[in-house]
Amino acid sequence: MAQNPTTRKRVTTLRLAQMKETQTPITCLTAYDALTAEIFDQAGIDLLLVGDSLGNVVQGHDTTIPVTLEHMIYHTQAVVRSVHHSMVVTDMPFMSYQASPREAFRNAGRLMKEAGSGAVKLEGGLRVIEAVRLMTENGIPVMGHLGLTPQSIHQFGSYRERGASEEEADQIKTDALALEQAGVFAIVLEKIPASLAAEITNASRVPTIGIGAGQHCDGQILVWTDMMGMSTQFRPRFVRRYAELNEEITKGVKQYIADIHAHKFPSDEESY
Ligand code: KIV
């Protein structure tokens, strides 16, 4: 149910920590533009992620690799302009944080200062821990991202589930602990076994946000275009479809074409 926009307070990292403590599920969605972000914010979503998935769903690339820091700043600015309650988190794109902790720190600072984001997210555990620490020690809230990390697609060679083997599961648990110790305020767990996500969630002091990680995480996130059925192609089993917008939009556009061809649009009432 939509919450009264005047009584809802801005969601903060503190609020997310309280939600974990009180076992209140944290609701998250991606957003890439002002119009949809406003709808999600007004509907009562706790956290909006300006995900680098925009490389796939907005820009039409096969991977998130081509997304740049400038793209993330542009889309975050649009989202921030229309959001009043949800916490806004921005993804750090590929190669904006891997080269050195100082470069990562500067780029995260741009996302906060120029784009107006409330926090940043980056992929990886131990390998990015120095960058995470530099940010959290200097006032930049960081969200971790473990399991399937799409920016490493060319290293892994597939978008398969992660953490199914004991070795991979141990690595993800070690990374989660390291991120928590480095001061992240939350960790996204993507496409890992529900039992592993539950184990990490129980052991962790910070909230876990699952995507394809079962129901025992502290919160859930989905890419909004997936859960609203904008694409006919991408249908992984972890995405529940809450609408069929592709069908709805196609229907509307076909009717529009038919009306123009039949000289039914615009009518006299729609003309000046
Ligand atoms: O880029 C993105 O949308 C994400 C979510 C899938 C967690 O990282």
GROMACS .gro file of C-alpha atoms and ligand atoms in nm:
model
  280
    1MET     CA    1   0.000   0.000   0.000
    2ALA     CA    2   0.128   0.349  -0.080
    3GLN     CA    3   0.241   0.539   0.227
    4ASN     CA    4   0.151   0.899   0.299
    5PRO     CA    5   0.434   1.097   0.139
    6THR     CA    6   0.414   1.368   0.405
    7THR     CA    7   0.461   1.135   0.703
    8ARG     CA    8   0.729   0.905   0.563
    9LYS     CA    9   1.079   0.997   0.673
   10ARG     CA   10   1.386   0.968   0.450
   11VAL     CA   11   1.533   0.617   0.479
   12THR     CA   12   1.888   0.626   0.613
   13THR     CA   13   2.160   0.371   0.687
   14LEU     CA   14   2.052   0.391   1.052
   15ARG     CA   15   1.693   0.308   0.958
   16LEU     CA   16   1.814   0.006   0.756
   17ALA     CA   17   2.011  -0.118   1.058
   18GLN     CA   18   1.700  -0.080   1.275
   19MET     CA   19   1.497  -0.271   1.017
   20LYS     CA   20   1.739  -0.563   1.040
   21GLU     CA   21   1.718  -0.555   1.417
   22THR     CA   22   1.339  -0.555   1.417
   23GLN     CA   23   1.325  -0.804   1.127
   24THR     CA   24   1.131  -0.560   0.910
   25PRO     CA   25   1.192  -0.662   0.547
   26ILE     CA   26   1.378  -0.399   0.342
   27THR     CA   27   1.225  -0.330   0.000
   28CYS     CA   28   1.453  -0.223  -0.285
   29LEU     CA   29   1.425  -0.166  -0.660
   30THR     CA   30   1.646  -0.027  -0.930
   31ALA     CA   31   1.564   0.313  -1.084
   32TYR     CA   32   1.726   0.502  -1.369
   33ASP     CA   33   1.511   0.810  -1.434
   34ALA     CA   34   1.305   1.072  -1.254
   35LEU     CA   35   0.959   0.955  -1.362
   36THR     CA   36   0.982   0.593  -1.249
   37ALA     CA   37   1.188   0.682  -0.940
   38GLU     CA   38   0.908   0.914  -0.829
   39ILE     CA   39   0.651   0.634  -0.868
   40PHE     CA   40   0.862   0.387  -0.667
   41ASP     CA   41   0.937   0.648  -0.399
   42GLN     CA   42   0.570   0.741  -0.360
   43ALA     CA   43   0.472   0.373  -0.351
   44GLY     CA   44   0.689   0.326  -0.043
   45ILE     CA   45   1.011   0.153  -0.158
   46ASP     CA   46   1.286   0.184   0.108
   47LEU     CA   47   1.590   0.192  -0.118
   48LEU     CA   48   1.641   0.279  -0.485
   49LEU     CA   49   1.955   0.156  -0.656
   50VAL     CA   50   2.075   0.340  -0.963
   51GLY     CA   51   2.222   0.015  -1.085
   52ASP     CA   52   2.481  -0.023  -1.358
   53SER     CA   53   2.223  -0.268  -1.496
   54LEU     CA   54   2.124   0.047  -1.685
   55GLY     CA   55   2.394  -0.067  -1.927
   56ASN     CA   56   2.164  -0.358  -2.016
   57VAL     CA   57   1.815  -0.220  -1.975
   58VAL     CA   58   1.858   0.146  -2.073
   59GLN     CA   59   2.160   0.146  -2.304
   60GLY     CA   60   2.103  -0.191  -2.472
   61HIS     CA   61   2.446  -0.343  -2.405
   62ASP     CA   62   2.500  -0.716  -2.339
   63THR     CA   63   2.695  -0.645  -2.020
   64THR     CA   64   2.743  -0.367  -1.763
   65ILE     CA   65   3.108  -0.322  -1.864
   66PRO     CA   66   3.063  -0.019  -2.098
   67VAL     CA   67   2.887   0.192  -1.832
   68THR     CA   68   3.090   0.497  -1.726
   69LEU     CA   69   3.102   0.713  -1.415
   70GLU     CA   70   2.951   1.000  -1.618
   71HIS     CA   71   2.653   0.779  -1.709
   72MET     CA   72   2.601   0.694  -1.342
   73ILE     CA   73   2.620   1.060  -1.241
   74TYR     CA   74   2.367   1.158  -1.511
   75HIS     CA   75   2.112   0.892  -1.412
   76THR     CA   76   2.159   0.944  -1.039
   77GLN     CA   77   2.094   1.318  -1.076
   78ALA     CA   78   1.765   1.236  -1.251
   79VAL     CA   79   1.660   0.990  -0.980
   80VAL     CA   80   1.763   1.213  -0.689
   81ARG     CA   81   1.557   1.504  -0.826
   82SER     CA   82   1.229   1.318  -0.782
   83VAL     CA   83   1.292   1.107  -0.471
   84HIS     CA   84   1.197   1.234  -0.124
   85HIS     CA   85   1.185   0.926   0.099
   86SER     CA   86   1.374   0.628  -0.042
   87MET     CA   87   1.747   0.603   0.019
   88VAL     CA   88   1.931   0.642  -0.314
   89VAL     CA   89   2.238   0.424  -0.374
   90THR     CA   90   2.450   0.442  -0.689
   91ASP     CA   91   2.653   0.161  -0.844
   92MET     CA   92   3.020   0.231  -0.906
   93PRO     CA   93   3.071   0.119  -1.268
   94PHE     CA   94   3.345  -0.112  -1.394
   95MET     CA   95   3.695   0.038  -1.366
   96SER     CA   96   3.582   0.329  -1.148
   97TYR     CA   97   3.710   0.159  -0.830
   98GLN     CA   98   3.942  -0.130  -0.925
   99ALA     CA   99   4.261   0.057  -1.021
  100SER     CA  100   4.344   0.201  -0.679
  101PRO     CA  101   4.172   0.285  -0.348
  102ARG     CA  102   4.240   0.657  -0.398
  103GLU     CA  103   4.080   0.661  -0.743
  104ALA     CA  104   3.784   0.465  -0.604
  105PHE     CA  105   3.753   0.714  -0.319
  106ARG     CA  106   3.756   1.015  -0.555
  107ASN     CA  107   3.499   0.860  -0.787
  108ALA     CA  108   3.272   0.766  -0.496
  109GLY     CA  109   3.304   1.128  -0.380
  110ARG     CA  110   3.181   1.248  -0.722
  111LEU     CA  111   2.875   1.024  -0.698
  112MET     CA  112   2.792   1.175  -0.360
  113LYS     CA  113   2.881   1.537  -0.436
  114GLU     CA  114   2.793   1.587  -0.804
  115ALA     CA  115   2.517   1.328  -0.841
  116GLY     CA  116   2.366   1.365  -0.493
  117SER     CA  117   2.360   0.996  -0.413
  118GLY     CA  118   2.318   0.882  -0.052
  119ALA     CA  119   2.565   0.594  -0.083
  120VAL     CA  120   2.763   0.387  -0.334
  121LYS     CA  121   2.769   0.017  -0.416
  122LEU     CA  122   3.062  -0.180  -0.551
  123GLU     CA  123   3.118  -0.542  -0.641
  124GLY     CA  124   3.365  -0.774  -0.464
  125GLY     CA  125   3.496  -0.854  -0.119
  126LEU     CA  126   3.858  -0.880  -0.008
  127ARG     CA  127   3.991  -0.753  -0.340
  128VAL     CA  128   3.821  -0.411  -0.291
  129ILE     CA  129   3.851  -0.393   0.087
  130GLU     CA  130   4.108  -0.109   0.101
  131ALA     CA  131   3.888   0.107  -0.121
  132VAL     CA  132   3.583   0.029   0.095
  133ARG     CA  133   3.771   0.117   0.414
  134LEU     CA  134   3.897   0.447   0.273
  135MET     CA  135   3.540   0.544   0.185
  136THR     CA  136   3.372   0.436   0.508
  137GLU     CA  137   3.642   0.603   0.719
  138ASN     CA  138   3.574   0.928   0.534
  139GLY     CA  139   3.197   0.946   0.550
  140ILE     CA  140   3.092   0.765   0.232
  141PRO     CA  141   2.836   0.492   0.302
  142VAL     CA  142   2.915   0.176   0.104
  143MET     CA  143   2.700  -0.119   0.007
  144GLY     CA  144   2.880  -0.443  -0.083
  145HIS     CA  145   2.779  -0.685  -0.360
  146LEU     CA  146   2.876  -1.055  -0.349
  147GLY     CA  147   2.785  -1.378  -0.528
  148LEU     CA  148   2.716  -1.320  -0.895
  149THR     CA  149   2.899  -0.996  -0.972
  150PRO     CA  150   2.805  -0.901  -1.331
  151GLN     CA  151   3.108  -0.677  -1.388
  152SER     CA  152   3.325  -0.994  -1.371
  153ILE     CA  153   3.127  -1.169  -1.645
  154HIS     CA  154   3.431  -1.204  -1.872
  155GLN     CA  155   3.632  -1.361  -1.590
  156PHE     CA  156   3.359  -1.613  -1.497
  157GLY     CA  157   3.226  -1.667  -1.849
  158SER     CA  158   2.863  -1.711  -1.741
  159TYR     CA  159   2.585  -1.568  -1.525
  160ARG     CA  160   2.543  -1.900  -1.341
  161GLU     CA  161   2.464  -1.925  -0.970
  162ARG     CA  162   2.761  -1.870  -0.736
  163GLY     CA  163   2.846  -2.034  -0.403
  164ALA     CA  164   2.720  -2.381  -0.487
  165SER     CA  165   3.062  -2.540  -0.419
  166GLU     CA  166   3.212  -2.539  -0.069
  167GLU     CA  167   3.510  -2.340  -0.192
  168GLU     CA  168   3.296  -2.065  -0.347
  169ALA     CA  169   3.063  -2.058  -0.047
  170ASP     CA  170   3.361  -2.018   0.190
  171GLN     CA  171   3.498  -1.733  -0.022
  172ILE     CA  172   3.163  -1.550  -0.018
  173LYS     CA  173   3.137  -1.591   0.363
  174THR     CA  174   3.494  -1.460   0.407
  175ASP     CA  175   3.419  -1.164   0.177
  176ALA     CA  176   3.097  -1.083   0.365
  177LEU     CA  177   3.278  -1.073   0.698
  178ALA     CA  178   3.559  -0.859   0.552
  179LEU     CA  179   3.304  -0.611   0.408
  180GLU     CA  180   3.123  -0.590   0.740
  181GLN     CA  181   3.452  -0.525   0.922
  182ALA     CA  182   3.542  -0.257   0.665
  183GLY     CA  183   3.220  -0.073   0.756
  184VAL     CA  184   2.965  -0.141   0.479
  185PHE     CA  185   2.605  -0.063   0.578
  186ALA     CA  186   2.453  -0.349   0.373
  187ILE     CA  187   2.550  -0.628   0.135
  188VAL     CA  188   2.370  -0.738  -0.183
  189LEU     CA  189   2.380  -1.116  -0.229
  190GLU     CA  190   2.313  -1.212  -0.590
  191LYS     CA  191   2.220  -1.556  -0.720
  192ILE     CA  192   2.357  -1.773  -0.439
  193PRO     CA  193   2.188  -2.071  -0.265
  194ALA     CA  194   1.915  -1.965  -0.020
  195SER     CA  195   2.083  -2.166   0.258
  196LEU     CA  196   2.413  -1.980   0.210
  197ALA     CA  197   2.232  -1.643   0.206
  198ALA     CA  198   2.052  -1.741   0.528
  199GLU     CA  199   2.382  -1.835   0.694
  200ILE     CA  200   2.542  -1.502   0.595
  201THR     CA  201   2.232  -1.307   0.702
  202ASN     CA  202   2.231  -1.473   1.046
  203ALA     CA  203   2.604  -1.416   1.097
  204SER     CA  204   2.607  -1.058   0.970
  205ARG     CA  205   2.546  -0.744   1.176
  206VAL     CA  206   2.458  -0.550   0.859
  207PRO     CA  207   2.148  -0.610   0.644
  208THR     CA  208   2.169  -0.845   0.347
  209ILE     CA  209   1.968  -0.762   0.035
  210GLY     CA  210   1.896  -1.062  -0.185
  211ILE     CA  211   1.842  -1.099  -0.558
  212GLY     CA  212   1.802  -1.464  -0.646
  213ALA     CA  213   1.922  -1.546  -0.294
  214GLY     CA  214   1.606  -1.682  -0.131
  215GLN     CA  215   1.370  -1.540   0.128
  216HIS     CA  216   1.596  -1.531   0.435
  217CYS     CA  217   1.782  -1.211   0.343
  218ASP     CA  218   1.695  -0.894   0.534
  219GLY     CA  219   1.564  -0.736   0.214
  220GLN     CA  220   1.500  -0.800  -0.154
  221ILE     CA  221   1.592  -0.614  -0.472
  222LEU     CA  222   1.490  -0.663  -0.835
  223VAL     CA  223   1.564  -0.478  -1.156
  224TRP     CA  224   1.239  -0.289  -1.209
  225THR     CA  225   1.215  -0.355  -1.583
  226ASP     CA  226   1.239  -0.730  -1.514
  227MET     CA  227   0.971  -0.742  -1.243
  228MET     CA  228   0.734  -0.526  -1.448
  229GLY     CA  229   0.770  -0.738  -1.762
  230MET     CA  230   0.926  -0.477  -1.989
  231SER     CA  231   1.136  -0.741  -2.165
  232THR     CA  232   1.002  -1.056  -2.331
  233GLN     CA  233   1.348  -1.219  -2.345
  234PHE     CA  234   1.492  -1.209  -1.991
  235ARG     CA  235   1.298  -1.444  -1.762
  236PRO     CA  236   1.528  -1.592  -1.493
  237ARG     CA  237   1.355  -1.794  -1.224
  238PHE     CA  238   1.430  -1.546  -0.944
  239VAL     CA  239   1.229  -1.269  -1.112
  240ARG     CA  240   0.862  -1.259  -1.022
  241ARG     CA  241   0.662  -1.059  -1.276
  242TYR     CA  242   0.426  -0.809  -1.113
  243ALA     CA  243   0.302  -0.662  -1.442
  244GLU     CA  244   0.328  -0.726  -1.815
  245LEU     CA  245   0.424  -0.378  -1.934
  246ASN     CA  246   0.567  -0.501  -2.263
  247GLU     CA  247   0.222  -0.635  -2.361
  248GLU     CA  248   0.044  -0.324  -2.229
  249ILE     CA  249   0.275  -0.082  -2.412
  250THR     CA  250   0.262  -0.285  -2.735
  251LYS     CA  251  -0.117  -0.285  -2.716
  252GLY     CA  252  -0.124   0.093  -2.664
  253VAL     CA  253   0.120   0.166  -2.947
  254LYS     CA  254  -0.070  -0.061  -3.190
  255GLN     CA  255  -0.395   0.116  -3.106
  256TYR     CA  256  -0.226   0.454  -3.158
  257ILE     CA  257  -0.102   0.345  -3.502
  258ALA     CA  258  -0.446   0.212  -3.594
  259ASP     CA  259  -0.616   0.535  -3.478
  260ILE     CA  260  -0.381   0.752  -3.687
  261HIS     CA  261  -0.429   0.533  -3.994
  262ALA     CA  262  -0.808   0.550  -3.948
  263HIS     CA  263  -0.796   0.932  -3.902
  264LYS     CA  264  -0.944   0.883  -3.551
  265PHE     CA  265  -0.661   1.062  -3.373
  266PRO     CA  266  -0.663   1.348  -3.296
  267SER     CA  267  -1.035   1.409  -3.255
  268ASP     CA  268  -1.199   1.753  -3.253
  269GLU     CA  269  -1.182   1.752  -2.869
  270GLU     CA  270  -0.809   1.686  -2.889
  271SER     CA  271  -0.750   1.971  -3.134
  272TYR     CA  272  -0.730   2.352  -3.090
  273KIV     O1  273   2.304  -0.314  -1.129
  273KIV     C1  274   2.208  -0.361  -1.065
  273KIV     O2  275   2.091  -0.342  -1.098
  273KIV     C2  276   2.240  -0.442  -0.948
  273KIV     C3  277   2.127  -0.518  -0.884
  273KIV     C4  278   2.092  -0.633  -0.971
  273KIV     C5  279   2.159  -0.559  -0.747
  273KIV     O3  280   2.351  -0.449  -0.908
   0.00000   0.00000   0.00000
